PDB file of C-alpha atoms in Angstrom:
ATOM      1  CA  MET A   1       0.000   0.000   0.000  1.00 37.00           C
ATOM      2  CA  ARG A   2       1.351   3.401  -0.974  1.00 44.00           C
ATOM      3  CA  HIS A   3       1.370   6.128   1.681  1.00 41.00           C
ATOM      4  CA  THR A   4       1.491   9.791   0.797  1.00 41.00           C
ATOM      5  CA  LEU A   5       2.482  12.598   3.108  1.00 39.00           C
ATOM      6  CA  PRO A   6       0.394  15.798   3.136  1.00 48.00           C
ATOM      7  CA  ILE A   7       2.202  18.759   1.638  1.00 55.00           C
ATOM      8  CA  ALA A   8       1.621  22.144   3.220  1.00 69.00           C
ATOM      9  CA  PRO A   9       0.284  24.692   0.725  1.00 86.00           C
ATOM     10  CA  GLN A  10       2.575  27.463  -0.467  1.00 90.00           C
ATOM     11  CA  PHE A  11       1.393  31.040  -0.133  1.00 92.00           C
ATOM     12  CA  TYR A  12       2.199  33.847  -2.571  1.00 91.00           C
ATOM     13  CA  VAL A  13       1.470  37.560  -2.889  1.00 90.00           C
ATOM     14  CA  THR A  14       0.238  39.341  -6.005  1.00 89.00           C
ATOM     15  CA  ALA A  15       1.704  42.579  -7.281  1.00 88.00           C
ATOM     16  CA  PRO A  16      -0.231  45.704  -6.187  1.00 86.00           C
ATOM     17  CA  GLN A  17      -3.114  46.736  -8.458  1.00 86.00           C
ATOM     18  CA  PRO A  18      -5.718  49.535  -8.227  1.00 84.00           C
ATOM     19  CA  CYS A  19      -8.355  48.636  -5.652  1.00 80.00           C
ATOM     20  CA  PRO A  20     -11.844  48.130  -7.169  1.00 77.00           C
ATOM     21  CA  TYR A  21     -13.560  49.158  -3.923  1.00 78.00           C
ATOM     22  CA  LEU A  22     -11.693  52.197  -2.576  1.00 77.00           C
ATOM     23  CA  GLU A  23     -10.532  54.820  -5.037  1.00 77.00           C
ATOM     24  CA  GLY A  24      -6.878  55.819  -4.791  1.00 76.00           C
ATOM     25  CA  ARG A  25      -5.800  52.667  -2.945  1.00 80.00           C
ATOM     26  CA  MET A  26      -3.757  49.712  -4.143  1.00 81.00           C
ATOM     27  CA  GLU A  27      -4.858  46.120  -3.684  1.00 85.00           C
ATOM     28  CA  ARG A  28      -2.615  43.135  -2.977  1.00 88.00           C
ATOM     29  CA  LYS A  29      -3.692  39.527  -2.375  1.00 91.00           C
ATOM     30  CA  LEU A  30      -2.289  36.571  -0.472  1.00 92.00           C
ATOM     31  CA  PHE A  31      -3.133  33.352  -2.323  1.00 92.00           C
ATOM     32  CA  THR A  32      -2.528  29.628  -2.566  1.00 94.00           C
ATOM     33  CA  ALA A  33      -3.442  26.865  -5.019  1.00 94.00           C
ATOM     34  CA  LEU A  34      -6.489  24.733  -4.309  1.00 93.00           C
ATOM     35  CA  GLN A  35      -5.782  21.259  -5.615  1.00 89.00           C
ATOM     36  CA  GLY A  36      -5.381  17.592  -4.749  1.00 88.00           C
ATOM     37  CA  ASP A  37      -7.334  15.255  -2.497  1.00 87.00           C
ATOM     38  CA  GLY A  38      -7.304  17.722   0.375  1.00 92.00           C
ATOM     39  CA  ALA A  39      -8.809  20.623  -1.592  1.00 95.00           C
ATOM     40  CA  GLN A  40     -12.212  20.501   0.115  1.00 96.00           C
ATOM     41  CA  ARG A  41     -10.745  20.417   3.624  1.00 95.00           C
ATOM     42  CA  LEU A  42      -8.290  23.204   2.818  1.00 95.00           C
ATOM     43  CA  ASN A  43     -11.099  25.316   1.388  1.00 96.00           C
ATOM     44  CA  ASP A  44     -13.282  24.714   4.458  1.00 96.00           C
ATOM     45  CA  THR A  45     -10.444  25.640   6.806  1.00 96.00           C
ATOM     46  CA  LEU A  46      -9.163  28.770   5.045  1.00 96.00           C
ATOM     47  CA  SER A  47     -12.649  30.094   4.296  1.00 96.00           C
ATOM     48  CA  LYS A  48     -13.164  30.318   8.058  1.00 96.00           C
ATOM     49  CA  GLN A  49     -10.093  32.587   8.085  1.00 95.00           C
ATOM     50  CA  GLY A  50     -11.307  35.107   5.548  1.00 94.00           C
ATOM     51  CA  PHE A  51     -10.204  33.418   2.289  1.00 96.00           C
ATOM     52  CA  ARG A  52     -12.331  33.242  -0.859  1.00 96.00           C
ATOM     53  CA  ARG A  53     -12.228  30.880  -3.844  1.00 96.00           C
ATOM     54  CA  SER A  54     -11.693  31.848  -7.479  1.00 94.00           C
ATOM     55  CA  GLN A  55     -11.564  28.684  -9.612  1.00 94.00           C
ATOM     56  CA  ASN A  56      -8.529  26.743  -8.326  1.00 94.00           C
ATOM     57  CA  VAL A  57      -7.155  29.519  -6.123  1.00 94.00           C
ATOM     58  CA  LEU A  58      -7.873  30.642  -2.566  1.00 96.00           C
ATOM     59  CA  TYR A  59      -7.092  34.287  -1.833  1.00 94.00           C
ATOM     60  CA  ARG A  60      -7.392  36.909   0.869  1.00 92.00           C
ATOM     61  CA  PRO A  61      -6.728  40.672   0.630  1.00 89.00           C
ATOM     62  CA  SER A  62      -3.339  41.506   2.100  1.00 86.00           C
ATOM     63  CA  CYS A  63      -2.705  45.133   1.283  1.00 82.00           C
ATOM     64  CA  ALA A  64       0.366  46.928   2.592  1.00 76.00           C
ATOM     65  CA  ASP A  65      -1.428  50.011   3.917  1.00 76.00           C
ATOM     66  CA  CYS A  66      -5.088  49.002   4.272  1.00 79.00           C
ATOM     67  CA  ALA A  67      -7.118  46.266   5.968  1.00 79.00           C
ATOM     68  CA  ALA A  68     -10.570  47.492   5.015  1.00 81.00           C
ATOM     69  CA  CYS A  69     -11.779  44.314   3.237  1.00 87.00           C
ATOM     70  CA  LEU A  70     -13.486  42.108   5.808  1.00 91.00           C
ATOM     71  CA  SER A  71     -14.889  38.685   5.022  1.00 95.00           C
ATOM     72  CA  ALA A  72     -18.614  38.648   5.848  1.00 96.00           C
ATOM     73  CA  ARG A  73     -21.115  35.905   6.581  1.00 98.00           C
ATOM     74  CA  VAL A  74     -24.715  35.719   7.795  1.00 98.00           C
ATOM     75  CA  SER A  75     -25.535  33.643  10.855  1.00 98.00           C
ATOM     76  CA  VAL A  76     -28.671  31.778   9.791  1.00 98.00           C
ATOM     77  CA  GLU A  77     -29.818  31.385  13.398  1.00 98.00           C
ATOM     78  CA  ASN A  78     -29.516  35.116  14.092  1.00 98.00           C
ATOM     79  CA  PHE A  79     -30.992  36.332  10.822  1.00 98.00           C
ATOM     80  CA  SER A  80     -34.421  37.916  10.754  1.00 97.00           C
ATOM     81  CA  ALA A  81     -35.770  39.424   7.537  1.00 97.00           C
ATOM     82  CA  SER A  82     -36.585  43.112   7.644  1.00 97.00           C
ATOM     83  CA  ARG A  83     -39.880  44.468   6.354  1.00 97.00           C
ATOM     84  CA  SER A  84     -38.177  45.510   3.104  1.00 97.00           C
ATOM     85  CA  GLN A  85     -36.601  42.066   2.705  1.00 97.00           C
ATOM     86  CA  ARG A  86     -39.952  40.369   3.271  1.00 98.00           C
ATOM     87  CA  ARG A  87     -41.383  42.505   0.478  1.00 98.00           C
ATOM     88  CA  THR A  88     -38.511  41.389  -1.754  1.00 98.00           C
ATOM     89  CA  LEU A  89     -39.329  37.746  -1.042  1.00 98.00           C
ATOM     90  CA  LYS A  90     -42.962  38.340  -1.905  1.00 98.00           C
ATOM     91  CA  ARG A  91     -42.122  40.153  -5.161  1.00 97.00           C
ATOM     92  CA  ASN A  92     -40.116  37.131  -6.291  1.00 98.00           C
ATOM     93  CA  ASP A  93     -42.420  34.313  -5.226  1.00 97.00           C
ATOM     94  CA  HIS A  94     -43.002  33.608  -8.938  1.00 97.00           C
ATOM     95  CA  LEU A  95     -39.419  32.334  -9.316  1.00 98.00           C
ATOM     96  CA  ASP A  96     -38.431  28.670  -9.229  1.00 98.00           C
ATOM     97  CA  ARG A  97     -35.061  27.624  -7.848  1.00 98.00           C
ATOM     98  CA  ARG A  98     -33.058  24.808  -9.400  1.00 96.00           C
ATOM     99  CA  ALA A  99     -29.621  23.648  -8.295  1.00 96.00           C
ATOM    100  CA  THR A 100     -27.382  21.928 -10.836  1.00 95.00           C
ATOM    101  CA  SER A 101     -23.826  20.688 -11.195  1.00 96.00           C
ATOM    102  CA  PRO A 102     -21.261  23.370 -12.118  1.00 97.00           C
ATOM    103  CA  TRP A 103     -21.791  23.313 -15.871  1.00 96.00           C
ATOM    104  CA  ALA A 104     -21.894  26.489 -17.966  1.00 97.00           C
ATOM    105  CA  THR A 105     -24.674  27.047 -20.507  1.00 97.00           C
ATOM    106  CA  GLU A 106     -25.288  29.552 -23.307  1.00 97.00           C
ATOM    107  CA  GLU A 107     -28.353  30.847 -21.461  1.00 97.00           C
ATOM    108  CA  GLN A 108     -26.233  31.579 -18.396  1.00 98.00           C
ATOM    109  CA  TYR A 109     -23.602  33.350 -20.468  1.00 97.00           C
ATOM    110  CA  GLU A 110     -26.175  35.541 -22.227  1.00 97.00           C
ATOM    111  CA  LEU A 111     -27.575  36.623 -18.866  1.00 98.00           C
ATOM    112  CA  PHE A 112     -24.040  37.164 -17.537  1.00 96.00           C
ATOM    113  CA  ARG A 113     -23.148  39.445 -20.481  1.00 95.00           C
ATOM    114  CA  LYS A 114     -26.371  41.432 -20.076  1.00 96.00           C
ATOM    115  CA  TYR A 115     -25.647  41.888 -16.372  1.00 95.00           C
ATOM    116  CA  LEU A 116     -22.042  43.015 -16.931  1.00 91.00           C
ATOM    117  CA  GLU A 117     -22.920  45.471 -19.670  1.00 89.00           C
ATOM    118  CA  ASP A 118     -25.479  47.134 -17.417  1.00 84.00           C
ATOM    119  CA  ARG A 119     -23.704  47.000 -14.046  1.00 77.00           C
ATOM    120  CA  HIS A 120     -19.965  46.503 -14.596  1.00 65.00           C
ATOM    121  CA  ALA A 121     -19.178  47.616 -18.155  1.00 57.00           C
ATOM    122  CA  ASN A 122     -15.720  48.864 -17.117  1.00 63.00           C
ATOM    123  CA  GLY A 123     -14.967  46.135 -14.573  1.00 62.00           C
ATOM    124  CA  GLY A 124     -12.286  43.486 -14.679  1.00 63.00           C
ATOM    125  CA  MET A 125     -14.692  40.842 -16.025  1.00 71.00           C
ATOM    126  CA  ALA A 126     -16.092  42.981 -18.858  1.00 69.00           C
ATOM    127  CA  ASP A 127     -14.033  41.208 -21.548  1.00 80.00           C
ATOM    128  CA  MET A 128     -14.713  37.661 -20.328  1.00 88.00           C
ATOM    129  CA  ASP A 129     -15.498  35.378 -23.270  1.00 92.00           C
ATOM    130  CA  THR A 130     -17.436  32.109 -23.302  1.00 94.00           C
ATOM    131  CA  PHE A 131     -14.363  29.988 -22.529  1.00 96.00           C
ATOM    132  CA  GLU A 132     -13.379  32.139 -19.551  1.00 95.00           C
ATOM    133  CA  PHE A 133     -16.957  32.100 -18.312  1.00 96.00           C
ATOM    134  CA  ALA A 134     -17.037  28.309 -18.557  1.00 96.00           C
ATOM    135  CA  ALA A 135     -13.776  28.143 -16.603  1.00 96.00           C
ATOM    136  CA  MET A 136     -15.236  30.350 -13.858  1.00 96.00           C
ATOM    137  CA  ILE A 137     -18.216  28.031 -13.516  1.00 97.00           C
ATOM    138  CA  GLU A 138     -16.657  24.633 -14.109  1.00 97.00           C
ATOM    139  CA  GLU A 139     -13.088  24.786 -12.758  1.00 95.00           C
ATOM    140  CA  THR A 140     -13.737  23.857  -9.166  1.00 96.00           C
ATOM    141  CA  PRO A 141     -11.968  21.155  -7.151  1.00 95.00           C
ATOM    142  CA  ILE A 142     -14.562  21.278  -4.373  1.00 96.00           C
ATOM    143  CA  ARG A 143     -18.282  20.720  -3.886  1.00 97.00           C
ATOM    144  CA  THR A 144     -19.965  23.430  -5.970  1.00 98.00           C
ATOM    145  CA  ARG A 145     -23.461  24.044  -7.307  1.00 98.00           C
ATOM    146  CA  VAL A 146     -24.982  26.441  -9.807  1.00 98.00           C
ATOM    147  CA  VAL A 147     -28.234  27.796  -8.373  1.00 98.00           C
ATOM    148  CA  GLU A 148     -30.541  29.119 -11.100  1.00 98.00           C
ATOM    149  CA  TYR A 149     -33.740  31.130 -10.714  1.00 98.00           C
ATOM    150  CA  ALA A 150     -36.309  30.986 -13.494  1.00 98.00           C
ATOM    151  CA  ASP A 151     -39.641  32.739 -14.059  1.00 97.00           C
ATOM    152  CA  ARG A 152     -42.315  30.123 -13.417  1.00 96.00           C
ATOM    153  CA  GLU A 153     -44.610  31.419 -16.165  1.00 93.00           C
ATOM    154  CA  SER A 154     -42.204  32.279 -18.985  1.00 95.00           C
ATOM    155  CA  GLY A 155     -39.410  29.864 -18.091  1.00 95.00           C
ATOM    156  CA  ASP A 156     -36.867  32.669 -18.552  1.00 97.00           C
ATOM    157  CA  LEU A 157     -33.635  32.447 -16.587  1.00 98.00           C
ATOM    158  CA  VAL A 158     -33.463  35.619 -14.466  1.00 98.00           C
ATOM    159  CA  ALA A 159     -30.688  34.978 -11.915  1.00 98.00           C
ATOM    160  CA  VAL A 160     -27.737  32.658 -11.294  1.00 98.00           C
ATOM    161  CA  CYS A 161     -25.411  32.090  -8.346  1.00 98.00           C
ATOM    162  CA  LEU A 162     -22.230  30.010  -8.297  1.00 98.00           C
ATOM    163  CA  THR A 163     -22.356  28.468  -4.823  1.00 98.00           C
ATOM    164  CA  ASP A 164     -19.763  26.480  -2.865  1.00 98.00           C
ATOM    165  CA  VAL A 165     -20.700  24.077  -0.076  1.00 97.00           C
ATOM    166  CA  PHE A 166     -18.608  24.132   3.111  1.00 97.00           C
ATOM    167  CA  ASP A 167     -18.759  21.975   6.201  1.00 96.00           C
ATOM    168  CA  ASP A 168     -20.330  24.896   8.075  1.00 97.00           C
ATOM    169  CA  GLY A 169     -22.268  26.732   5.393  1.00 98.00           C
ATOM    170  CA  ILE A 170     -22.559  27.827   1.798  1.00 98.00           C
ATOM    171  CA  SER A 171     -20.545  30.480  -0.012  1.00 98.00           C
ATOM    172  CA  MET A 172     -21.910  32.770  -2.710  1.00 98.00           C
ATOM    173  CA  VAL A 173     -18.903  32.836  -5.039  1.00 97.00           C
ATOM    174  CA  TYR A 174     -20.486  34.972  -7.765  1.00 95.00           C
ATOM    175  CA  SER A 175     -24.035  35.935  -8.706  1.00 96.00           C
ATOM    176  CA  PHE A 176     -25.614  37.771 -11.617  1.00 96.00           C
ATOM    177  CA  TYR A 177     -29.159  38.559 -12.693  1.00 97.00           C
ATOM    178  CA  ASP A 178     -31.416  40.314 -15.187  1.00 97.00           C
ATOM    179  CA  PRO A 179     -30.796  44.069 -14.744  1.00 95.00           C
ATOM    180  CA  ASP A 180     -34.128  44.859 -16.404  1.00 95.00           C
ATOM    181  CA  ARG A 181     -35.901  43.553 -13.290  1.00 94.00           C
ATOM    182  CA  GLN A 182     -34.543  46.252 -11.008  1.00 91.00           C
ATOM    183  CA  ARG A 183     -37.788  46.521  -9.049  1.00 93.00           C
ATOM    184  CA  ASN A 184     -37.430  42.892  -7.968  1.00 95.00           C
ATOM    185  CA  SER A 185     -34.154  43.542  -6.046  1.00 96.00           C
ATOM    186  CA  LEU A 186     -32.807  40.234  -7.360  1.00 97.00           C
ATOM    187  CA  GLY A 187     -29.389  40.656  -5.717  1.00 96.00           C
ATOM    188  CA  THR A 188     -31.020  40.874  -2.300  1.00 97.00           C
ATOM    189  CA  TYR A 189     -33.404  38.052  -3.166  1.00 98.00           C
ATOM    190  CA  ILE A 190     -30.570  35.667  -4.070  1.00 98.00           C
ATOM    191  CA  ILE A 191     -28.977  36.239  -0.658  1.00 98.00           C
ATOM    192  CA  LEU A 192     -32.304  35.771   1.125  1.00 98.00           C
ATOM    193  CA  ASP A 193     -32.929  32.524  -0.728  1.00 98.00           C
ATOM    194  CA  HIS A 194     -29.417  31.268   0.047  1.00 98.00           C
ATOM    195  CA  ILE A 195     -30.122  31.873   3.724  1.00 98.00           C
ATOM    196  CA  GLU A 196     -33.152  29.643   3.267  1.00 98.00           C
ATOM    197  CA  ILE A 197     -31.056  27.044   1.405  1.00 98.00           C
ATOM    198  CA  ALA A 198     -28.608  26.939   4.328  1.00 98.00           C
ATOM    199  CA  ARG A 199     -31.498  26.687   6.791  1.00 98.00           C
ATOM    200  CA  GLU A 200     -32.999  23.765   4.844  1.00 97.00           C
ATOM    201  CA  ALA A 201     -29.603  22.003   4.830  1.00 97.00           C
ATOM    202  CA  GLY A 202     -28.974  22.607   8.534  1.00 98.00           C
ATOM    203  CA  LEU A 203     -25.888  24.731   7.817  1.00 98.00           C
ATOM    204  CA  PRO A 204     -25.207  27.682  10.141  1.00 98.00           C
ATOM    205  CA  TYR A 205     -23.656  30.272   7.779  1.00 98.00           C
ATOM    206  CA  VAL A 206     -23.972  31.939   4.394  1.00 98.00           C
ATOM    207  CA  TYR A 207     -20.650  33.461   3.281  1.00 98.00           C
ATOM    208  CA  LEU A 208     -21.120  36.664   1.262  1.00 97.00           C
ATOM    209  CA  GLY A 209     -17.574  37.578   0.270  1.00 94.00           C
ATOM    210  CA  TYR A 210     -15.998  40.834   1.394  1.00 92.00           C
ATOM    211  CA  TRP A 211     -17.623  43.820   3.028  1.00 91.00           C
ATOM    212  CA  VAL A 212     -15.713  47.094   2.714  1.00 87.00           C
ATOM    213  CA  PRO A 213     -16.580  50.049   4.968  1.00 83.00           C
ATOM    214  CA  GLY A 214     -16.966  53.182   2.917  1.00 76.00           C
ATOM    215  CA  SER A 215     -17.555  51.292  -0.340  1.00 77.00           C
ATOM    216  CA  ALA A 216     -20.931  51.933  -1.984  1.00 74.00           C
ATOM    217  CA  LYS A 217     -20.571  48.672  -3.924  1.00 76.00           C
ATOM    218  CA  MET A 218     -20.424  46.620  -0.716  1.00 78.00           C
ATOM    219  CA  GLY A 219     -22.760  48.604   1.535  1.00 80.00           C
ATOM    220  CA  TYR A 220     -25.791  46.382   0.870  1.00 87.00           C
ATOM    221  CA  LYS A 221     -24.305  43.520   2.901  1.00 91.00           C
ATOM    222  CA  ALA A 222     -24.594  45.504   6.133  1.00 90.00           C
ATOM    223  CA  ALA A 223     -28.393  45.483   5.672  1.00 92.00           C
ATOM    224  CA  PHE A 224     -28.641  41.798   6.670  1.00 96.00           C
ATOM    225  CA  SER A 225     -29.218  41.058  10.332  1.00 96.00           C
ATOM    226  CA  GLY A 226     -27.042  38.358  11.852  1.00 97.00           C
ATOM    227  CA  LEU A 227     -24.062  39.604   9.826  1.00 97.00           C
ATOM    228  CA  GLU A 228     -20.603  38.657  11.116  1.00 97.00           C
ATOM    229  CA  VAL A 229     -17.225  39.927   9.900  1.00 95.00           C
ATOM    230  CA  TYR A 230     -13.783  38.367  10.209  1.00 94.00           C
ATOM    231  CA  SER A 231     -11.620  40.939  11.968  1.00 87.00           C
ATOM    232  CA  GLY A 232      -8.502  40.612  14.092  1.00 83.00           C
ATOM    233  CA  GLY A 233      -8.351  36.859  13.509  1.00 88.00           C
ATOM    234  CA  THR A 234     -11.878  36.126  14.791  1.00 92.00           C
ATOM    235  CA  TRP A 235     -15.466  36.220  13.613  1.00 96.00           C
ATOM    236  CA  GLN A 236     -17.481  38.883  15.398  1.00 94.00           C
ATOM    237  CA  GLU A 237     -20.998  40.242  15.187  1.00 95.00           C
ATOM    238  CA  MET A 238     -21.199  43.315  12.977  1.00 91.00           C
ATOM    239  CA  ARG A 239     -21.203  46.540  14.964  1.00 86.00           C
ATOM    240  CA  ASP A 240     -21.908  50.019  13.669  1.00 83.00           C
ATOM    241  CA  PRO A 241     -20.232  50.130  10.207  1.00 79.00           C
ATOM    242  CA  ALA A 242     -18.554  53.396  11.203  1.00 77.00           C
ATOM    243  CA  ASP A 243     -16.562  51.482  13.839  1.00 79.00           C
ATOM    244  CA  TYR A 244     -14.562  49.781  11.093  1.00 77.00           C
ATOM    245  CA  GLU A 245     -13.189  52.873   9.389  1.00 70.00           C
ATOM    246  CA  ALA A 246      -9.929  52.463  11.330  1.00 55.00           C
ATOM    247  CA  HIS A 247      -9.161  49.438   9.164  1.00 60.00           C
ATOM    248  CA  CYS A 248      -8.108  51.888   6.470  1.00 60.00           C
ATOM    249  CA  HIS A 249      -5.221  53.064   8.638  1.00 61.00           C
ATOM    250  CA  PRO A 250      -1.737  52.225   7.237  1.00 58.00           C
ATOM    251  CA  LEU A 251      -0.803  50.366  10.458  1.00 60.00           C
ATOM    252  CA  SER A 252      -3.871  48.119  10.407  1.00 62.00           C
ATOM    253  CA  ASN A 253      -2.291  45.187   8.562  1.00 69.00           C
ATOM    254  CA  ASP A 254       0.281  42.718   9.863  1.00 72.00           C
ATOM    255  CA  PRO A 255       3.383  41.967   7.760  1.00 77.00           C
ATOM    256  CA  ILE A 256       2.956  39.150   5.217  1.00 79.00           C
ATOM    257  CA  ALA A 257       5.248  36.768   7.105  1.00 80.00           C
ATOM    258  CA  GLU A 258       3.218  37.216  10.275  1.00 83.00           C
ATOM    259  CA  GLN A 259      -0.053  36.702   8.430  1.00 83.00           C
ATOM    260  CA  VAL A 260       1.158  33.423   6.925  1.00 83.00           C
ATOM    261  CA  ALA A 261       2.567  32.260  10.257  1.00 82.00           C
ATOM    262  CA  ASN A 262      -0.846  32.621  11.843  1.00 84.00           C
ATOM    263  CA  ILE A 263      -2.829  30.744   9.208  1.00 88.00           C
ATOM    264  CA  SER A 264      -4.259  27.491  10.563  1.00 89.00           C
ATOM    265  CA  LEU A 265      -4.206  24.539   8.177  1.00 89.00           C
ATOM    266  CA  PRO A 266      -6.404  21.429   8.400  1.00 89.00           C
ATOM    267  CA  ASP A 267      -5.621  19.431  11.553  1.00 73.00           C
ATOM    268  CA  SER A 268      -2.998  21.935  12.604  1.00 66.00           C
ATOM    269  CA  LYS A 269      -2.444  24.988  14.721  1.00 55.00           C
ATOM    270  CA  PRO A 270      -0.828  28.253  13.638  1.00 53.00           C
ATOM    271  CA  LEU A 271       2.945  28.102  13.352  1.00 45.00           C
ATOM    272  CA  ARG A 272       3.084  31.017  15.722  1.00 46.00           C
ATOM    273  CA  THR A 273       0.393  32.575  17.875  1.00 39.00           C
ATOM    274  CA  LYS A 274      -0.086  36.309  17.819  1.00 40.00           C
ATOM    275  CA  LYS A 275       0.789  38.156  20.997  1.00 38.00           C
ATOM    276  CA  TYR A 276      -1.298  41.064  22.155  1.00 31.00           C
TER     277      TYR A 276
END
């Protein structure tokens, strides 16, 4: 019988690029490859430490002079829909949900292009072709689903979410929807329905990606009750959003070496514990 020894993942840092969330700031990411038999366990473990998946890569913002990007998740147990969110659920009760394997379709791509052209025409994904779109959907080494929402009467596809399944929740990797249905608040609806999906599956969290104080693009996430953010190495209940403005201070972030040293891997403890 052959025995293989687990190999610790290697971490790398990207070159600084303009930040898409805060004008005038530079963004840098800490990342590692997601591959092999232990990919699911590595993804589960690092996602609890603020990492996100993009195809076969796990990454976390690691900027030199800013720590504003905070991983956010909704506690299903502590979530209670607001009056506005209940209205959103009612406005979309004509939609049917269907979860499929991560397989890209032409219908998805057409909706994706329509969404980008209306909402993110100058964004980093604006030039994504069909092959790159298929890679985004299909290149996943972990348990992933494509959750589609279709109009019950017309059968039209109106929203899609690429969704990862963790041991403690589900992660909304990327979602897009029909921009012509602005009144339906489909972005909010997809999150609300994913909270229900997690509830049905008995999973405690819905991971929403990053919340950035001061960023209009990310402000909507603070509207969900039960929101938690990963800050200072722990998950904590969201306070007043204004309390997090200090994370934009140039001394907010630890050096890269210290960040890596304090990353916990599956079945392990940090190489070195932070001292306060």
